Every structure is written in C-alpha cells, then in structure tokens.
Short mmCIF file of C-alpha atoms in Angstrom, two decimals:
data_model
loop_
_atom_site.label_atom_id
_atom_site.label_comp_id
_atom_site.label_asym_id
_atom_site.label_seq_id
_atom_site.Cartn_x
_atom_site.Cartn_y
_atom_site.Cartn_z
CA MET D 1 -19.39 -28.20 -5.68
CA ILE D 2 -23.32 -28.54 -7.39
CA ILE D 3 -25.97 -25.45 -8.60
CA ASP D 4 -28.84 -27.49 -9.19
CA ILE D 5 -30.54 -25.53 -12.96
CA THR D 6 -32.98 -28.46 -13.37
CA GLY D 7 -35.88 -26.67 -15.85
CA LEU D 8 -33.48 -23.43 -16.00
CA PRO D 9 -34.07 -21.46 -18.91
CA PRO D 10 -30.66 -20.95 -21.28
CA GLU D 11 -31.85 -16.44 -21.01
CA ARG D 12 -31.41 -17.20 -17.20
CA ILE D 13 -27.45 -18.28 -17.36
CA VAL D 14 -25.43 -15.23 -18.13
CA PHE D 15 -21.84 -14.25 -18.44
CA GLU D 16 -20.67 -10.76 -16.90
CA PRO D 17 -17.74 -8.55 -16.26
CA SER D 18 -18.05 -7.67 -12.44
CA PRO D 19 -16.10 -4.13 -12.11
CA LEU D 20 -15.73 -4.82 -7.56
CA ALA D 21 -15.74 -8.70 -8.45
CA GLU D 22 -12.35 -7.98 -9.87
CA LEU D 23 -11.54 -5.58 -7.44
CA GLY D 24 -11.83 -7.92 -4.99
CA VAL D 25 -9.81 -10.43 -6.30
CA ALA D 26 -6.54 -7.60 -7.63
CA LEU D 27 -6.85 -6.82 -3.61
CA HIS D 28 -6.38 -10.77 -2.98
CA ALA D 29 -3.39 -10.65 -6.17
CA LEU D 30 -2.21 -7.41 -4.09
CA ALA D 31 -2.25 -9.67 -0.52
CA GLU D 32 -1.20 -13.59 -1.61
CA PRO D 33 1.30 -12.38 -4.97
CA GLY D 34 2.93 -16.62 -4.74
CA HIS D 35 -0.81 -17.44 -5.97
CA HIS D 36 -0.94 -15.62 -8.98
CA PRO D 37 2.45 -16.32 -11.08
CA GLY D 38 2.71 -13.62 -13.56
CA LEU D 39 1.55 -10.77 -11.43
CA HIS D 40 4.22 -10.75 -9.60
CA GLY D 41 5.71 -6.70 -11.19
CA TRP D 42 2.09 -5.73 -11.35
CA ALA D 43 1.69 -6.58 -7.47
CA THR D 44 5.43 -4.82 -6.63
CA ALA D 45 4.58 -1.27 -8.54
CA THR D 46 1.03 -0.82 -6.92
CA ALA D 47 2.34 -2.19 -3.89
CA ALA D 48 4.60 0.35 -3.54
CA ALA D 49 3.25 3.17 -5.10
CA LEU D 50 0.55 2.87 -1.81
CA LYS D 51 -0.01 5.61 0.51
CA PRO D 52 0.54 4.56 4.16
CA ASP D 53 -2.53 5.97 4.98
CA LEU D 54 -4.30 3.50 2.08
CA ALA D 55 -2.25 0.13 2.93
CA ASP D 56 -3.00 0.13 6.88
CA ARG D 57 -6.96 0.40 5.43
CA LEU D 58 -6.41 -2.23 3.49
CA HIS D 59 -4.69 -4.30 6.03
CA GLU D 60 -7.54 -3.80 8.67
CA ALA D 61 -9.85 -5.39 6.42
CA ASN D 62 -7.67 -7.84 4.32
CA PHE D 63 -9.37 -10.94 5.58
CA LEU D 64 -12.11 -10.23 3.37
CA TRP D 65 -10.12 -11.36 -0.06
CA THR D 66 -7.30 -14.07 1.52
CA THR D 67 -8.57 -16.23 4.29
CA THR D 68 -11.81 -15.89 1.95
CA PHE D 69 -12.99 -13.79 -0.74
CA SER D 70 -16.23 -12.99 0.71
CA ASP D 71 -19.58 -12.05 -1.32
CA ILE D 72 -19.67 -8.11 -0.72
CA PHE D 73 -18.16 -8.34 -3.64
CA MET D 74 -20.71 -10.01 -5.53
CA PRO D 75 -24.10 -7.84 -3.92
CA TYR D 76 -25.71 -8.21 -7.37
CA ALA D 77 -26.22 -11.81 -6.10
CA GLY D 78 -27.96 -11.13 -2.87
CA ILE D 79 -30.46 -7.78 -3.33
CA ARG D 80 -33.50 -9.47 -3.25
CA GLY D 81 -36.32 -9.41 -6.07
CA GLY D 82 -32.97 -7.95 -8.07
CA ASP D 83 -32.48 -10.13 -11.76
CA GLY D 84 -28.33 -10.73 -10.58
CA ARG D 85 -27.30 -8.98 -12.93
CA THR D 86 -23.28 -6.77 -12.40
CA GLY D 87 -23.04 -3.62 -12.94
CA ALA D 88 -21.70 -1.66 -15.92
CA THR D 89 -19.41 0.19 -13.45
CA LEU D 90 -17.34 -0.07 -9.88
CA ALA D 91 -20.09 3.52 -8.27
CA GLU D 92 -23.01 1.23 -9.53
CA GLU D 93 -22.12 -2.18 -8.08
CA LEU D 94 -21.23 -0.19 -4.44
CA ASP D 95 -24.90 1.23 -4.91
CA MET D 96 -25.48 -2.53 -5.42
CA LEU D 97 -23.70 -3.23 -2.08
CA ASP D 98 -25.58 0.01 0.13
CA ARG D 99 -28.93 -1.95 -0.80
CA LEU D 100 -27.69 -5.24 0.80
CA ASP D 101 -29.57 -5.89 3.55
CA GLU D 102 -28.06 -5.43 7.00
CA ASP D 103 -28.53 -9.49 7.45
CA ARG D 104 -26.51 -10.30 4.67
CA PHE D 105 -24.60 -8.15 4.65
CA VAL D 106 -22.74 -8.82 7.47
CA ALA D 107 -22.49 -12.62 7.46
CA SER D 108 -20.85 -11.90 4.62
CA ALA D 109 -18.41 -9.87 5.29
CA LEU D 110 -17.61 -11.85 8.51
CA GLU D 111 -17.72 -15.03 6.15
CA PHE D 112 -13.51 -16.14 7.36
CA THR D 113 -15.31 -16.00 10.92
CA CYS D 114 -18.37 -18.96 10.08
CA SER D 115 -17.15 -20.96 6.81
CA THR D 116 -19.08 -24.31 8.74
CA GLN D 117 -21.87 -22.58 8.34
CA TYR D 118 -21.35 -20.93 5.43
CA ALA D 119 -23.47 -23.37 3.26
CA ALA D 120 -26.68 -23.15 6.19
CA GLY D 121 -26.81 -19.50 6.78
CA GLY D 122 -28.03 -18.28 9.60
CA PRO D 123 -26.76 -15.50 12.09
CA VAL D 124 -23.29 -14.85 12.86
CA ARG D 125 -22.56 -15.92 16.34
CA THR D 126 -21.30 -13.33 17.06
CA GLU D 127 -18.60 -14.76 20.06
CA ARG D 128 -16.56 -16.66 17.43
CA ALA D 129 -16.31 -14.71 15.14
CA LEU D 130 -14.67 -12.14 17.57
CA GLU D 131 -12.73 -14.93 18.45
CA LEU D 132 -11.74 -15.80 15.06
CA ALA D 133 -10.82 -12.06 13.99
CA ALA D 134 -9.28 -11.77 17.73
CA ASN D 135 -6.25 -14.46 15.54
CA ARG D 136 -5.66 -11.99 12.46
CA GLY D 137 -4.59 -9.04 14.44
CA PRO D 138 -5.69 -6.47 16.84
CA LYS D 139 -6.91 -4.21 13.35
CA GLN D 140 -8.97 -7.25 12.27
CA LEU D 141 -10.40 -7.75 16.18
CA ASP D 142 -11.44 -3.58 16.29
CA PHE D 143 -12.69 -4.17 12.36
CA THR D 144 -15.10 -7.08 13.53
CA ARG D 145 -16.32 -5.00 16.93
CA ARG D 146 -17.56 -2.11 14.75
CA LEU D 147 -18.94 -4.13 12.45
CA LEU D 148 -21.08 -5.40 14.49
CA ALA D 149 -22.16 -2.64 16.22
CA ASP D 150 -22.03 -0.28 13.83
CA PRO D 151 -23.33 -2.46 10.18
CA ALA D 152 -24.01 1.38 8.53
CA GLY D 153 -20.50 2.76 9.57
CA VAL D 154 -18.65 0.14 8.68
CA ARG D 155 -20.46 -0.61 5.16
CA ALA D 156 -19.87 3.17 4.14
CA TRP D 157 -16.33 2.93 5.30
CA LEU D 158 -16.22 -0.07 3.73
CA ARG D 159 -17.44 1.91 0.39
CA ARG D 160 -14.83 5.17 1.25
CA LEU D 161 -11.94 2.01 1.08
CA PHE D 162 -13.18 0.52 -2.92
CA GLU D 163 -13.86 4.02 -4.22
CA ASP D 164 -9.81 5.44 -2.99
CA CYS D 165 -9.01 1.63 -3.96
CA ASP D 166 -10.43 3.01 -7.48
CA ARG D 167 -8.15 6.05 -7.17
CA ALA D 168 -5.16 5.51 -6.12
CA PHE D 169 -5.08 2.49 -8.78
CA PHE D 170 -8.04 0.14 -9.76
CA ALA D 171 -9.56 2.69 -12.19
CA ASP D 172 -5.84 2.33 -14.46
CA THR D 173 -6.21 -1.96 -13.56
CA TRP D 174 -10.25 -1.75 -15.03
CA ARG D 175 -9.23 -0.02 -18.06
CA ARG D 176 -7.26 -2.18 -19.28
CA VAL D 177 -8.76 -5.83 -18.41
CA ALA D 178 -12.46 -4.62 -19.16
CA PRO D 179 -12.65 -5.37 -22.64
CA ALA D 180 -11.60 -8.59 -22.58
CA LEU D 181 -13.41 -9.72 -20.43
CA ALA D 182 -16.50 -7.94 -21.63
CA SER D 183 -15.69 -10.43 -25.27
CA ASP D 184 -15.04 -13.72 -23.30
CA ALA D 185 -18.47 -12.53 -21.60
CA ARG D 186 -19.45 -11.79 -25.22
CA HIS D 187 -18.12 -14.51 -26.33
CA LYS D 188 -19.69 -17.49 -24.55
CA THR D 189 -23.02 -16.30 -24.56
CA GLU D 190 -22.84 -16.77 -28.37
CA LEU D 191 -21.07 -19.90 -27.29
CA LEU D 192 -24.58 -20.82 -25.19
CA ARG D 193 -26.75 -19.18 -27.85
CA ARG D 194 -25.72 -21.90 -30.70
CA LYS D 195 -23.78 -24.56 -29.42
CA GLY D 196 -25.30 -25.09 -26.03
CA LEU D 197 -24.86 -25.38 -22.49
CA PRO D 198 -22.37 -28.63 -21.94
CA GLU D 199 -20.26 -26.99 -24.91
CA THR D 200 -20.30 -23.20 -23.13
CA LEU D 201 -19.00 -24.66 -19.66
CA ARG D 202 -16.31 -26.35 -20.88
CA ALA D 203 -15.29 -23.66 -22.68
CA VAL D 204 -15.21 -22.11 -18.96
CA SER D 205 -13.18 -24.44 -17.44
CA PRO D 206 -12.04 -27.68 -17.32
CA ALA D 207 -13.51 -27.94 -14.13
CA VAL D 208 -16.75 -26.51 -15.22
CA SER D 209 -18.96 -29.32 -16.93
CA LEU D 210 -22.93 -30.22 -16.57
CA GLY D 211 -24.21 -33.25 -15.25
CA PHE D 212 -27.47 -35.19 -13.72
CA SER D 213 -28.01 -36.24 -9.98
CA GLU D 214 -27.28 -39.87 -9.08
CA ASP D 215 -31.60 -40.82 -9.76
CA GLY D 216 -30.89 -38.33 -13.59
CA GLY D 217 -34.05 -36.72 -12.89
CA ARG D 218 -31.91 -33.51 -12.00
CA GLN D 219 -29.96 -31.18 -14.07
CA ARG D 220 -26.92 -29.24 -12.93
CA ILE D 221 -23.59 -27.27 -12.87
CA GLU D 222 -20.42 -29.09 -11.32
CA VAL D 223 -18.02 -27.66 -10.54
CA ASP D 224 -14.71 -30.32 -9.33
CA LYS D 225 -13.64 -27.86 -6.17
CA LEU D 226 -11.88 -29.47 -3.25
CA ALA D 227 -14.30 -27.65 -1.00
CA ASP D 228 -18.21 -29.44 -1.02
CA GLY D 229 -21.56 -27.51 -1.38
CA ARG D 230 -24.56 -27.18 -3.18
CA THR D 231 -27.18 -24.77 -4.06
CA THR D 232 -30.27 -24.38 -5.70
CA ALA D 233 -29.93 -21.88 -9.22
CA ALA D 234 -34.18 -21.46 -8.68
CA ASP D 235 -34.59 -19.86 -5.00
CA PRO D 236 -36.93 -17.74 -5.22
CA VAL D 237 -36.12 -15.21 -2.58
CA VAL D 238 -33.48 -14.33 -4.82
CA GLY D 239 -34.54 -15.29 -8.94
CA ALA D 240 -33.58 -18.28 -10.82
CA GLY D 241 -30.49 -18.24 -12.82
CA VAL D 242 -26.96 -18.66 -12.97
CA THR D 243 -24.20 -15.42 -12.90
CA PHE D 244 -21.23 -16.27 -14.76
CA VAL D 245 -17.94 -14.26 -14.30
CA PRO D 246 -14.69 -13.76 -16.23
CA SER D 247 -11.94 -12.65 -14.24
CA SER D 248 -8.76 -11.48 -15.45
CA TYR D 249 -6.72 -10.99 -12.31
CA GLY D 250 -8.00 -13.73 -10.66
CA TRP D 251 -5.94 -16.40 -11.99
CA PRO D 252 -5.97 -19.73 -10.47
CA HIS D 253 -8.77 -18.95 -8.56
CA LEU D 254 -12.24 -20.61 -9.79
CA MET D 255 -15.02 -19.79 -7.34
CA VAL D 256 -18.49 -20.17 -7.12
CA LEU D 257 -20.91 -18.26 -4.45
CA HIS D 258 -23.12 -21.26 -3.35
CA ALA D 259 -24.42 -19.31 0.47
CA PRO D 260 -28.32 -20.09 0.78
CA GLY D 261 -30.37 -16.64 -0.60
CA TRP D 262 -27.56 -15.69 -3.12
CA ARG D 263 -27.80 -15.78 -7.12
CA PRO D 264 -24.71 -18.60 -7.34
CA VAL D 265 -22.03 -17.14 -9.27
CA VAL D 266 -19.40 -18.73 -10.99
CA HIS D 267 -16.24 -16.68 -11.05
CA TYR D 268 -13.65 -17.84 -13.59
CA PRO D 269 -10.10 -16.64 -14.75
CA VAL D 270 -9.81 -15.92 -18.29
CA GLY D 271 -6.64 -15.24 -19.96
CA ALA D 272 -3.94 -17.66 -18.52
CA PRO D 273 -0.74 -18.36 -18.15
CA GLU D 274 0.81 -20.93 -20.62
CA LEU D 275 1.51 -23.47 -18.35
CA PRO D 276 -0.94 -27.40 -18.98
CA SER D 277 -3.88 -27.35 -17.71
CA PRO D 278 -3.80 -28.72 -14.45
CA ALA D 279 -4.72 -31.73 -13.21
CA SER D 280 -8.55 -33.27 -11.51
CA VAL D 281 -8.74 -33.35 -8.07
CA GLU D 282 -9.32 -36.96 -8.73
CA LEU D 283 -5.95 -37.14 -10.47
CA LEU D 284 -3.53 -35.37 -8.36
CA GLN D 285 -6.04 -37.61 -5.25
CA LEU D 286 -3.52 -40.39 -7.19
CA ARG D 287 -0.33 -39.08 -7.33
CA MET D 288 -0.81 -37.42 -3.77
CA ASP D 289 -1.83 -41.50 -2.16
CA ALA D 290 1.17 -43.07 -5.19
CA LEU D 291 4.34 -40.73 -3.57
CA ALA D 292 2.99 -41.94 -0.15
CA HIS D 293 4.82 -44.60 0.66
CA PRO D 294 8.30 -44.99 0.37
CA MET D 295 9.21 -47.86 -1.76
CA ARG D 296 7.20 -45.73 -4.89
CA MET D 297 9.11 -42.45 -3.61
CA ARG D 298 12.02 -45.14 -4.20
CA LEU D 299 11.21 -46.57 -6.92
CA CYS D 300 10.38 -42.76 -8.74
CA ARG D 301 13.90 -42.57 -7.80
CA GLN D 302 15.63 -45.25 -9.94
CA LEU D 303 13.07 -44.75 -12.95
CA ALA D 304 14.03 -41.34 -12.86
CA ARG D 305 17.10 -42.25 -13.74
CA ALA D 306 15.80 -43.93 -17.04
CA ALA D 307 14.11 -47.17 -18.15
CA TYR D 308 14.16 -49.94 -16.06
CA THR D 309 12.00 -53.76 -16.25
CA THR D 310 10.71 -55.12 -12.78
CA GLY D 311 13.47 -58.24 -12.42
CA GLU D 312 16.65 -55.68 -12.31
CA LEU D 313 13.71 -53.54 -9.67
CA ALA D 314 13.36 -56.40 -8.21
CA ASP D 315 16.84 -56.73 -7.80
CA THR D 316 18.15 -53.63 -7.28
CA TYR D 317 15.53 -53.05 -4.10
CA GLY D 318 15.61 -56.35 -2.62
CA ILE D 319 11.32 -57.69 -2.75
CA THR D 320 10.00 -59.80 -5.48
CA PRO D 321 9.14 -58.78 -8.91
CA PRO D 322 4.58 -59.01 -8.12
CA GLU D 323 6.03 -56.72 -5.36
CA VAL D 324 7.80 -54.30 -8.13
CA SER D 325 4.23 -54.71 -10.57
CA ARG D 326 1.76 -54.00 -7.89
CA HIS D 327 3.38 -50.73 -7.06
CA LEU D 328 4.43 -49.69 -10.52
CA ALA D 329 0.53 -50.49 -11.23
CA VAL D 330 -0.42 -47.26 -8.37
CA LEU D 331 2.24 -45.05 -9.54
CA LYS D 332 1.04 -46.09 -13.55
CA LYS D 333 -2.53 -44.96 -12.66
CA ALA D 334 -1.31 -42.20 -11.41
CA SER D 335 -0.11 -41.40 -14.85
CA LEU D 336 3.37 -40.59 -13.12
CA VAL D 337 5.49 -43.75 -15.40
CA THR D 338 4.63 -45.32 -18.27
CA THR D 339 5.45 -48.84 -19.92
CA ARG D 340 7.45 -49.13 -23.59
CA ARG D 341 8.65 -52.72 -25.08
CA ARG D 342 11.75 -53.96 -26.62
CA GLY D 343 12.27 -56.98 -27.37
CA ARG D 344 9.81 -59.40 -25.20
CA TYR D 345 10.95 -56.78 -22.06
CA VAL D 346 8.66 -53.97 -20.61
CA LEU D 347 10.59 -50.74 -19.83
CA HIS D 348 9.04 -48.79 -17.29
CA GLN D 349 10.04 -45.55 -16.27
CA LEU D 350 9.40 -41.83 -15.14
CA ASP D 351 7.80 -39.50 -16.40
CA VAL D 352 9.81 -36.52 -14.74
CA ALA D 353 7.26 -33.89 -16.63
CA ALA D 354 4.26 -34.74 -14.31
CA VAL D 355 6.09 -35.05 -11.57
CA ALA D 356 7.06 -32.13 -11.39
CA ARG D 357 3.24 -30.62 -12.36
CA ILE D 358 3.04 -32.19 -8.90
CA GLY D 359 3.95 -29.11 -6.79
CA SER D 360 1.97 -26.67 -8.75
CA ASP D 361 -0.95 -28.96 -9.91
CA PHE D 362 -1.20 -29.10 -6.46
CA LEU D 363 -0.97 -24.90 -5.93
CA GLU D 364 -3.61 -25.05 -8.28
CA THR D 365 -6.19 -27.33 -7.07
CA VAL D 366 -6.61 -26.44 -3.93
CA LEU D 367 -7.05 -23.12 -5.29
CA ARG D 368 -9.09 -23.70 -7.38
#
C-alpha cells in the first residue's frame, strides 16, 4: 500500500484520535471477537447487554464493519475542501458524515460490493451491489435497496444507529480509551517534530515505512499489507495531507483509506496485547512456501524432537545429503530452522517458537 507524499509539508501530516472511527472498530470487535484477543470479555458483556432492537439494527448494517471497514467512519477525509481534521466528539464527526456528498456516501456505504472498483473510483454498480447484498442475507439486501432508493433516509437511519450505540455502550468505552489515544497522538506529533518522519512511521507500526519510487524521484509512505493499493496525499479536491488515527480497539488491524478523491488515512493500533511483533508479509510467504513441501514438513517433524546432522536426516528419510541440504536451506531462509556446530558436525533443529507463531502470524498479517 503506497501513499505518495512528494513535496508534502510536515505540518500536513497530522495525528488525531477519531471517536467515529473507534466506534467502527468497536463494532467490528463486537461482531468478530475472534479477530481481537483481549476483547472477548468486553464483546461478550456488551453483546449480552444490547437491547434486541439495537442488536437487530446492527446486524442489518454489519457489512459496514465486518466485510470491510467502511470509509463512512472517516468522513473528515472525504469532505471536499475540508482540512482532514477529525472531530473532538462523536456528534461532530456525525455532522461531518452528514456533509459528505451523496455519491461519496453511497459508494463508501457499499464498499463491500465494489472492492475491485475501490481504487479506481466511479459510480456504484446497482445490479452488482444488490447481488452481493443478497448473498449476505435478506436484511442486508433490504438495507442496500433502501440505500440506493433513499440515501438521505439511510444516512439519517445510520446516524440514529450510531447515536444509540453511543448511549448503549460507546460513550463509556470512549471515556476510557480517549485519553490514551490523545496521548499517543501528541507523542507522535512531537516525535515527528523532533525526530522526523522515518522514525515516527516506525513508531506507528513496524509495517509502515518511508520509501521512494524506483527512479528515486517520488517520496512515499509504504504500508506492508497483503492488499495492494496506492493514493496521493496531494489531491487538490480534498486538500493535501495524511491523517493518522490511533485506535485502541482496532488491534491487530492496520487500515489505509486510499479511495480516489479522499484524503489518505492510516488507522493504526496502539496498546496491543503483549505478543511478539507479527512477521512481515515476505517472511510469512517464505514460511508458507517452505512448509508446503511434504518432505520439509517431515523434516520439521524430526527436527522438532532433537537436533540432527544432514547425514542423519538423509539416512532417516532415504534421500541424499544434498537433497537434505537443499530442503534445510529453504527452511533456514524462512527462519524456521537453527544450526549450531558440535565439533566437526553441524546440527540442525526446528525453531519451535517460530513455528508456533505461524498461526497467529498468518492471522495478524491478513488482518493488518
């Protein structure tokens, strides 16, 4: 994921919390608790306390925060001529949502139906939107029909839904997390002023870095994600700049708003559970490729028990030492096998901790 920031002044890079964005990820955590270790208790208690009518309405619109994380939760990024700044309160940001033009509101509400068109922009394909909504269920289909027929009415319906969520649980949630998010935003702003953008991006996430185009002529923010996309921070329609939004309930999701005509937003998690940093996409690919071969899987099983030499492994599996060496080279490149010398012998052993991480690495990477 690439954000072109060539010539962008540092003051156009802002760090601010967003109550509406935090409500969006809280709703996602409520709907998908398996994505959020550490929030199971909150999700269970909150879901149990929801009134049936509110629970039904949340289910009706849940594709806004489950299938995708809809850009309607970041309306400040899509207001033409706006400054890209977030609101201090949920009410302020809901007012911004009311200010989004109709085409942008409809397109962002139906992102789940047009993911392949997201980066290109353009109008919503009505037939395709209805077809994909039907796959989600009758309530989602009804929501989509109402949205296409009466965008203003659905926008008012969503505002009431979010206000009801605020009264039911989010106001208390926001009171608890807002101070830490504001503190993180202040810290990143000060870090940007004192240390510069490269170090600030590293502090945002190991998956975010400063890079340059292949010809070295354009500077860009690069986000290590499985999804590809690119945008510019100098779109004259919405004004130049990038907004970084810290999130407490969003871990492990690292999301980038890169729709054409919207100000780029990087929505990043803070306060993650005490887990090792997720592997890069490249390392995860190496590990998955390494373990896709049946012989390497068998070697791993042996090496998990104890350390062995190349000759011992060759004898065990009836293959030649050069074949074993080739397989071990792949496993070592993927950081799955360690080696140590004992006299004139080289012993190989599985890094069990690395292998144990593959499951959560995969989850964290695809959800990033």
